[in-house]
Amino acid sequence: MSSRLPPLNPLRAFEAAARRGSVSAAARELSVTHGAISHQIKALEEALGAVLFERGGKRLKLTSQGALLLPAVTEAFGGIAAATALMRRPATTGSLTITCVPALLSFWIIPRLNRFTDRYPGIKLTLIPANDPSQVFSRDVDVSILYGDGNWPDCWTRLWSHLRLFPIASPTLLNSRPLRSVRDLVDHTLLHGDRDGREWTTWFAAADAVHLPRGPQHFLSDARLSTEAALHGQGIALGDTITAASLIARGEIVVPFDLSVPANDAFYVACRQDVRAAPIVKVFIDWLFTSLEEDSLPEPQISARMLLRGRGGRTAENSNPLPGLPDGEKRQSWTDEPACDADLP
């Protein structure tokens, strides 16, 4: 069958010239000379024993033989182009298993899940709440989003986001039990999202209140649980600039103090080296980073004018304020509403 097919290059020249109506335009499209297109068309006509274009006139005009050939050539080249595009496009069907920091999964990824589904309806996700670096090496896991120092050897790792920590509380709780200064935290339950309390200790140190007596405390070992406890008015938790942003924007929680501290660790995306190049994995990882850029929000602003009074009565209201709040800007109370050449030989 192949012996009966005309040569490929003359067919390309014929199709381009017929479609563009000009030898010169076809030459520009194919990045060859005017003479090369004319030569290829002449060679095709000789191979077929038929005249494909009428000579003369300002625009190329197909003969009846040329009009018979063109649709088949156009369809063939279109099919080749479509198949090539499919080969080059990342795979958008299949299954992915993702492990993710529970708080990030609940408060950031799940609210955006419909966007991923709308864009990649052929990808089925299995989402597992976990922050265990060892799962990166499991053959049952494709991608892990972890909170840690990023020092996990023998796997592909990329920093996704740094974050800052600050106290968060239910507005209902603060309406019934006010927080007028850092000393008032003694009268509130502290909710820990880590196992050893380091995060709250870091914040108290920045507030010059390390030696402040502590009231009741609960260790929930996970930021999702401490945030949910704060939502239910069970105490004061530490929120972060990623997972707490939407809750603050909706007024479900408030930021009572004008002080944030860098988190000890950061969010990272990790996977095994052998799956990093898989197109479906690349699709999901690219979506993660693109979504973070598209949804970049300003740092949460405090919801009330709070004076952080540490030891010796020092006022720390201007000490390391939450970024994005210009000096002197009024703070809200938590009760506020938030021509063609056609020559042929």
Tab-separated table of C-alpha atoms in Angstrom:
chain	number	residue	atom	x	y	z
A	1	MET	CA	0.000	0.000	0.000
A	2	SER	CA	2.821	2.416	0.829
A	3	SER	CA	4.200	2.156	-2.723
A	4	ARG	CA	0.975	3.690	-4.052
A	5	LEU	CA	1.169	6.732	-1.748
A	6	PRO	CA	2.597	10.016	-3.112
A	7	PRO	CA	5.741	11.336	-1.346
A	8	LEU	CA	5.074	13.172	1.938
A	9	ASN	CA	6.873	16.483	1.343
A	10	PRO	CA	5.076	17.246	-1.948
A	11	LEU	CA	1.764	16.464	-0.238
A	12	ARG	CA	2.609	18.942	2.560
A	13	ALA	CA	3.466	21.612	0.000
A	14	PHE	CA	0.226	20.946	-1.923
A	15	GLU	CA	-1.950	21.069	1.207
A	16	ALA	CA	-0.384	24.280	2.516
A	17	ALA	CA	-0.577	26.047	-0.847
A	18	ALA	CA	-4.211	25.006	-1.379
A	19	ARG	CA	-5.215	26.037	2.128
A	20	ARG	CA	-3.372	29.368	2.071
A	21	GLY	CA	-4.193	30.154	-1.599
A	22	SER	CA	-0.619	31.168	-2.283
A	23	VAL	CA	2.775	29.610	-2.934
A	24	SER	CA	4.494	32.398	-0.995
A	25	ALA	CA	2.241	31.955	2.038
A	26	ALA	CA	2.809	28.208	2.005
A	27	ALA	CA	6.563	28.792	1.811
A	28	ARG	CA	6.450	31.047	4.886
A	29	GLU	CA	4.372	28.523	6.829
A	30	LEU	CA	6.702	25.638	6.043
A	31	SER	CA	9.864	27.760	6.380
A	32	VAL	CA	11.115	26.996	2.879
A	33	THR	CA	11.609	29.058	-0.273
A	34	HIS	CA	9.008	29.976	-2.866
A	35	GLY	CA	10.902	27.886	-5.416
A	36	ALA	CA	10.893	24.832	-3.111
A	37	ILE	CA	7.086	24.863	-2.873
A	38	SER	CA	6.727	25.262	-6.629
A	39	HIS	CA	9.154	22.390	-7.194
A	40	GLN	CA	7.312	20.098	-4.724
A	41	ILE	CA	3.930	20.806	-6.336
A	42	LYS	CA	5.339	20.098	-9.782
A	43	ALA	CA	6.871	16.829	-8.508
A	44	LEU	CA	3.507	15.787	-7.032
A	45	GLU	CA	1.682	16.543	-10.268
A	46	GLU	CA	4.217	14.442	-12.185
A	47	ALA	CA	3.893	11.571	-9.707
A	48	LEU	CA	0.099	11.618	-9.958
A	49	GLY	CA	-0.070	12.395	-13.665
A	50	ALA	CA	-2.564	15.169	-12.987
A	51	VAL	CA	-2.647	18.987	-12.861
A	52	LEU	CA	-3.639	20.138	-9.385
A	53	PHE	CA	-3.769	23.943	-9.794
A	54	GLU	CA	-4.959	26.198	-12.597
A	55	ARG	CA	-2.120	28.434	-13.783
A	56	GLY	CA	-2.582	32.184	-13.899
A	57	GLY	CA	-4.634	34.494	-11.698
A	58	LYS	CA	-3.757	36.250	-8.463
A	59	ARG	CA	-4.864	33.399	-6.225
A	60	LEU	CA	-4.340	29.677	-6.536
A	61	LYS	CA	-7.351	27.779	-7.777
A	62	LEU	CA	-7.669	24.014	-7.588
A	63	THR	CA	-8.495	21.936	-10.637
A	64	SER	CA	-11.116	19.218	-10.308
A	65	GLN	CA	-8.325	16.714	-9.662
A	66	GLY	CA	-6.810	18.939	-6.983
A	67	ALA	CA	-10.212	19.433	-5.339
A	68	LEU	CA	-10.618	15.642	-5.217
A	69	LEU	CA	-7.254	15.172	-3.512
A	70	LEU	CA	-7.326	18.024	-0.992
A	71	PRO	CA	-9.960	16.718	1.500
A	72	ALA	CA	-8.178	13.400	1.910
A	73	VAL	CA	-4.808	15.079	2.408
A	74	THR	CA	-6.252	17.583	4.881
A	75	GLU	CA	-7.921	14.831	6.898
A	76	ALA	CA	-4.734	12.766	6.966
A	77	PHE	CA	-2.547	15.628	8.172
A	78	GLY	CA	-5.192	16.641	10.707
A	79	GLY	CA	-5.265	13.131	12.114
A	80	ILE	CA	-1.485	13.055	12.431
A	81	ALA	CA	-1.488	16.446	14.196
A	82	ALA	CA	-4.208	15.346	16.627
A	83	ALA	CA	-2.436	12.112	17.478
A	84	THR	CA	0.832	13.973	18.047
A	85	ALA	CA	-0.883	16.445	20.368
A	86	LEU	CA	-2.368	13.609	22.402
A	87	MET	CA	1.055	11.994	22.715
A	88	ARG	CA	2.585	15.227	23.998
A	89	ARG	CA	-0.243	16.154	26.371
A	90	PRO	CA	0.117	14.966	29.970
A	91	ALA	CA	-2.129	12.037	30.815
A	92	THR	CA	-5.333	13.265	32.390
A	93	THR	CA	-6.941	9.967	33.275
A	94	GLY	CA	-6.177	7.438	35.954
A	95	SER	CA	-5.970	7.192	39.739
A	96	LEU	CA	-3.788	9.038	42.235
A	97	THR	CA	-3.356	8.420	45.939
A	98	ILE	CA	-2.389	11.514	47.915
A	99	THR	CA	-1.400	11.793	51.569
A	100	CYS	CA	-1.661	15.284	53.009
A	101	VAL	CA	-1.292	17.142	56.292
A	102	PRO	CA	-4.788	16.835	57.802
A	103	ALA	CA	-5.324	20.575	58.386
A	104	LEU	CA	-4.203	21.443	54.867
A	105	LEU	CA	-6.393	18.710	53.420
A	106	SER	CA	-9.491	19.827	55.333
A	107	PHE	CA	-9.179	23.598	55.123
A	108	TRP	CA	-7.336	24.180	51.819
A	109	ILE	CA	-7.442	21.259	49.380
A	110	ILE	CA	-10.994	20.004	49.889
A	111	PRO	CA	-12.559	23.483	49.425
A	112	ARG	CA	-10.745	23.630	46.064
A	113	LEU	CA	-11.342	20.021	45.018
A	114	ASN	CA	-14.098	20.926	42.553
A	115	ARG	CA	-11.639	23.043	40.577
A	116	PHE	CA	-9.371	20.059	40.073
A	117	THR	CA	-12.292	17.793	39.188
A	118	ASP	CA	-13.673	20.271	36.655
A	119	ARG	CA	-10.286	20.519	34.967
A	120	TYR	CA	-9.336	16.841	35.157
A	121	PRO	CA	-12.578	14.830	35.355
A	122	GLY	CA	-10.764	11.647	34.346
A	123	ILE	CA	-8.500	11.607	37.405
A	124	LYS	CA	-9.774	9.766	40.476
A	125	LEU	CA	-8.177	10.914	43.728
A	126	THR	CA	-7.794	8.974	46.950
A	127	LEU	CA	-7.059	11.498	49.710
A	128	ILE	CA	-5.537	10.293	52.980
A	129	PRO	CA	-5.054	12.628	55.970
A	130	ALA	CA	-1.540	11.965	57.227
A	131	ASN	CA	1.768	13.676	57.885
A	132	ASP	CA	4.062	10.655	57.786
A	133	PRO	CA	7.221	11.020	55.632
A	134	SER	CA	7.661	7.253	55.520
A	135	GLN	CA	4.530	7.009	53.357
A	136	VAL	CA	6.374	8.802	50.546
A	137	PHE	CA	8.138	5.502	49.861
A	138	SER	CA	4.988	3.392	49.898
A	139	ARG	CA	4.086	1.883	46.535
A	140	ASP	CA	0.463	2.636	47.398
A	141	VAL	CA	1.085	6.410	47.585
A	142	ASP	CA	1.801	8.678	44.617
A	143	VAL	CA	2.260	12.143	46.178
A	144	SER	CA	2.652	13.364	49.772
A	145	ILE	CA	2.120	16.895	51.063
A	146	LEU	CA	4.022	17.133	54.331
A	147	TYR	CA	4.672	19.579	57.147
A	148	GLY	CA	8.284	19.328	58.239
A	149	ASP	CA	11.843	20.403	57.590
A	150	GLY	CA	11.987	18.968	54.070
A	151	ASN	CA	14.968	16.774	54.904
A	152	TRP	CA	13.774	13.470	53.502
A	153	PRO	CA	16.551	11.771	51.524
A	154	ASP	CA	16.087	9.528	48.515
A	155	CYS	CA	12.895	11.200	47.302
A	156	TRP	CA	11.897	14.212	45.217
A	157	THR	CA	10.986	17.175	47.446
A	158	ARG	CA	9.937	20.744	46.716
A	159	LEU	CA	9.012	23.542	49.123
A	160	TRP	CA	5.351	24.444	48.701
A	161	SER	CA	4.888	27.226	51.261
A	162	HIS	CA	6.320	28.780	54.385
A	163	LEU	CA	3.763	29.942	56.956
A	164	ARG	CA	3.367	32.063	60.063
A	165	LEU	CA	1.473	31.249	63.231
A	166	PHE	CA	-0.832	33.423	65.343
A	167	PRO	CA	-3.606	32.877	67.928
A	168	ILE	CA	-7.108	32.273	66.605
A	169	ALA	CA	-10.393	32.076	68.454
A	170	SER	CA	-14.123	31.849	67.999
A	171	PRO	CA	-15.798	35.282	68.044
A	172	THR	CA	-18.504	33.777	70.263
A	173	LEU	CA	-15.896	32.780	72.842
A	174	LEU	CA	-14.279	36.221	72.866
A	175	ASN	CA	-17.646	37.931	73.235
A	176	SER	CA	-18.267	35.954	76.405
A	177	ARG	CA	-14.687	35.913	77.709
A	178	PRO	CA	-12.674	38.865	76.368
A	179	LEU	CA	-8.978	38.925	75.586
A	180	ARG	CA	-7.740	42.409	76.431
A	181	SER	CA	-4.067	41.499	76.738
A	182	VAL	CA	-1.813	38.471	76.574
A	183	ARG	CA	-2.217	38.080	80.343
A	184	ASP	CA	-5.876	37.232	79.767
A	185	LEU	CA	-4.778	33.992	78.111
A	186	VAL	CA	-4.451	32.606	81.639
A	187	ASP	CA	-8.250	32.536	81.740
A	188	HIS	CA	-8.500	30.605	78.467
A	189	THR	CA	-7.758	27.053	77.429
A	190	LEU	CA	-4.732	26.767	75.170
A	191	LEU	CA	-5.175	24.338	72.291
A	192	HIS	CA	-1.965	22.762	71.018
A	193	GLY	CA	-1.725	21.472	67.448
A	194	ASP	CA	1.661	19.871	68.102
A	195	ARG	CA	2.719	17.209	70.573
A	196	ASP	CA	5.223	19.160	72.651
A	197	GLY	CA	3.831	22.694	72.790
A	198	ARG	CA	6.826	24.240	70.991
A	199	GLU	CA	4.650	26.389	68.757
A	200	TRP	CA	2.878	28.150	71.600
A	201	THR	CA	6.224	28.520	73.430
A	202	THR	CA	7.656	30.271	70.366
A	203	TRP	CA	4.704	32.636	70.246
A	204	PHE	CA	4.883	33.433	73.969
A	205	ALA	CA	8.601	34.153	73.608
A	206	ALA	CA	7.875	36.649	70.816
A	207	ALA	CA	5.261	38.260	73.082
A	208	ASP	CA	7.826	38.454	75.939
A	209	ALA	CA	5.537	36.286	78.025
A	210	VAL	CA	7.367	32.967	78.345
A	211	HIS	CA	6.963	32.964	82.130
A	212	LEU	CA	3.280	33.865	82.073
A	213	PRO	CA	1.277	31.293	84.068
A	214	ARG	CA	-0.672	28.925	81.866
A	215	GLY	CA	-4.299	28.041	82.329
A	216	PRO	CA	-5.939	24.831	81.085
A	217	GLN	CA	-4.271	23.181	78.081
A	218	HIS	CA	-5.221	20.467	75.617
A	219	PHE	CA	-2.773	18.689	73.322
A	220	LEU	CA	-4.569	17.580	70.176
A	221	SER	CA	-1.401	16.579	68.256
A	222	ASP	CA	-2.757	17.933	64.972
A	223	ALA	CA	-3.495	21.460	63.724
A	224	ARG	CA	-6.783	20.381	62.157
A	225	LEU	CA	-8.100	19.223	65.526
A	226	SER	CA	-6.876	22.302	67.383
A	227	THR	CA	-8.443	24.561	64.747
A	228	GLU	CA	-11.748	22.678	64.903
A	229	ALA	CA	-11.684	22.967	68.697
A	230	ALA	CA	-11.179	26.716	68.380
A	231	LEU	CA	-14.071	26.909	65.909
A	232	HIS	CA	-16.279	25.290	68.541
A	233	GLY	CA	-15.193	27.791	71.192
A	234	GLN	CA	-13.161	25.294	73.195
A	235	GLY	CA	-10.154	27.604	73.589
A	236	ILE	CA	-7.442	29.514	71.777
A	237	ALA	CA	-5.428	27.746	69.069
A	238	LEU	CA	-2.592	28.755	66.790
A	239	GLY	CA	-3.678	29.199	63.185
A	240	ASP	CA	-1.481	29.668	60.155
A	241	THR	CA	-1.497	31.855	57.066
A	242	ILE	CA	-2.545	28.987	54.770
A	243	THR	CA	-5.182	26.879	56.486
A	244	ALA	CA	-6.804	29.633	58.586
A	245	ALA	CA	-7.096	32.286	55.873
A	246	SER	CA	-10.507	31.260	54.520
A	247	LEU	CA	-11.946	30.771	58.027
A	248	ILE	CA	-10.875	34.290	58.937
A	249	ALA	CA	-12.235	35.711	55.690
A	250	ARG	CA	-15.648	34.150	56.455
A	251	GLY	CA	-15.601	35.444	60.031
A	252	GLU	CA	-15.713	31.969	61.563
A	253	ILE	CA	-12.603	32.683	63.590
A	254	VAL	CA	-10.842	35.901	64.530
A	255	VAL	CA	-7.225	36.920	65.157
A	256	PRO	CA	-7.111	38.672	68.532
A	257	PHE	CA	-3.411	39.615	68.744
A	258	ASP	CA	-1.179	41.726	66.568
A	259	LEU	CA	1.685	39.240	66.561
A	260	SER	CA	2.674	36.317	64.345
A	261	VAL	CA	5.768	34.118	64.365
A	262	PRO	CA	7.396	31.968	61.681
A	263	ALA	CA	6.381	28.336	61.920
A	264	ASN	CA	9.121	25.913	62.888
A	265	ASP	CA	8.583	23.962	59.662
A	266	ALA	CA	6.959	24.424	56.238
A	267	PHE	CA	4.740	22.611	53.744
A	268	TYR	CA	6.522	20.425	51.176
A	269	VAL	CA	5.426	18.276	48.233
A	270	ALA	CA	7.266	14.961	48.009
A	271	CYS	CA	7.154	11.772	45.973
A	272	ARG	CA	9.355	8.881	44.928
A	273	GLN	CA	11.879	9.622	42.210
A	274	ASP	CA	10.425	6.916	39.955
A	275	VAL	CA	6.929	8.465	39.878
A	276	ARG	CA	7.951	12.128	39.571
A	277	ALA	CA	8.063	11.956	35.767
A	278	ALA	CA	4.650	10.278	35.434
A	279	PRO	CA	2.392	12.733	33.525
A	280	ILE	CA	-0.565	12.254	35.872
A	281	VAL	CA	1.635	13.022	38.909
A	282	LYS	CA	3.004	16.113	37.193
A	283	VAL	CA	-0.561	17.280	36.488
A	284	PHE	CA	-1.494	17.156	40.172
A	285	ILE	CA	1.727	18.757	41.439
A	286	ASP	CA	1.466	21.555	38.872
A	287	TRP	CA	-2.139	22.148	39.966
A	288	LEU	CA	-1.031	22.444	43.604
A	289	PHE	CA	1.521	25.151	42.885
A	290	THR	CA	-0.679	26.990	40.382
A	291	SER	CA	-3.598	27.061	42.837
A	292	LEU	CA	-1.375	28.448	45.583
A	293	GLU	CA	-0.276	31.287	43.295
A	294	GLU	CA	-3.811	32.002	42.075
A	295	ASP	CA	-5.276	32.019	45.584
A	296	SER	CA	-2.515	34.043	47.200
A	297	LEU	CA	-4.192	36.025	49.965
A	298	PRO	CA	-2.877	38.861	52.110
A	299	GLU	CA	-1.813	37.937	55.606
A	300	PRO	CA	-4.802	37.811	57.986
A	301	GLN	CA	-5.365	41.064	59.818
A	302	ILE	CA	-6.144	41.216	63.488
A	303	SER	CA	-9.754	41.488	64.471
A	304	ALA	CA	-9.369	43.724	67.493
A	305	ARG	CA	-6.970	46.233	69.016
A	306	MET	CA	-5.005	44.066	71.434
A	307	LEU	CA	-2.066	45.069	73.620
A	308	LEU	CA	0.401	42.269	74.213
A	309	ARG	CA	1.689	42.951	77.699
A	310	GLY	CA	4.508	40.741	78.758
A	311	ARG	CA	6.741	40.736	81.789
A	312	GLY	CA	7.249	44.179	83.303
A	313	GLY	CA	4.145	45.497	81.579
A	314	ARG	CA	5.951	46.083	78.259
A	315	THR	CA	3.515	46.767	75.466
A	316	ALA	CA	4.232	44.768	72.316
A	317	GLU	CA	1.420	45.909	70.072
A	318	ASN	CA	3.827	46.975	67.321
A	319	SER	CA	6.205	44.060	67.774
A	320	ASN	CA	6.272	41.929	64.627
A	321	PRO	CA	2.732	42.722	63.481
A	322	LEU	CA	0.934	40.540	61.000
A	323	PRO	CA	2.164	41.579	57.549
A	324	GLY	CA	-0.255	43.590	55.462
A	325	LEU	CA	-1.502	45.813	58.285
A	326	PRO	CA	-0.035	49.315	57.828
A	327	ASP	CA	1.049	51.204	60.917
A	328	GLY	CA	-1.792	53.179	62.392
A	329	GLU	CA	-4.512	51.339	60.484
A	330	LYS	CA	-7.709	51.055	62.481
A	331	ARG	CA	-8.273	47.565	63.867
A	332	GLN	CA	-11.752	46.061	63.778
A	333	SER	CA	-13.610	44.752	66.748
A	334	TRP	CA	-14.735	41.167	66.373
A	335	THR	CA	-18.285	42.504	66.368
A	336	ASP	CA	-17.687	44.507	63.118
A	337	GLU	CA	-19.005	43.182	59.669
A	338	PRO	CA	-16.529	42.002	58.107
A	339	ALA	CA	-1.849	39.560	-0.419
A	340	CYS	CA	-0.558	36.681	-2.104
A	341	ASP	CA	1.765	35.524	-4.833
A	342	ALA	CA	0.213	32.587	-6.686
A	343	ASP	CA	2.826	31.991	-9.399
A	344	LEU	CA	3.374	28.370	-10.333
A	345	PRO	CA	5.837	26.941	-12.820
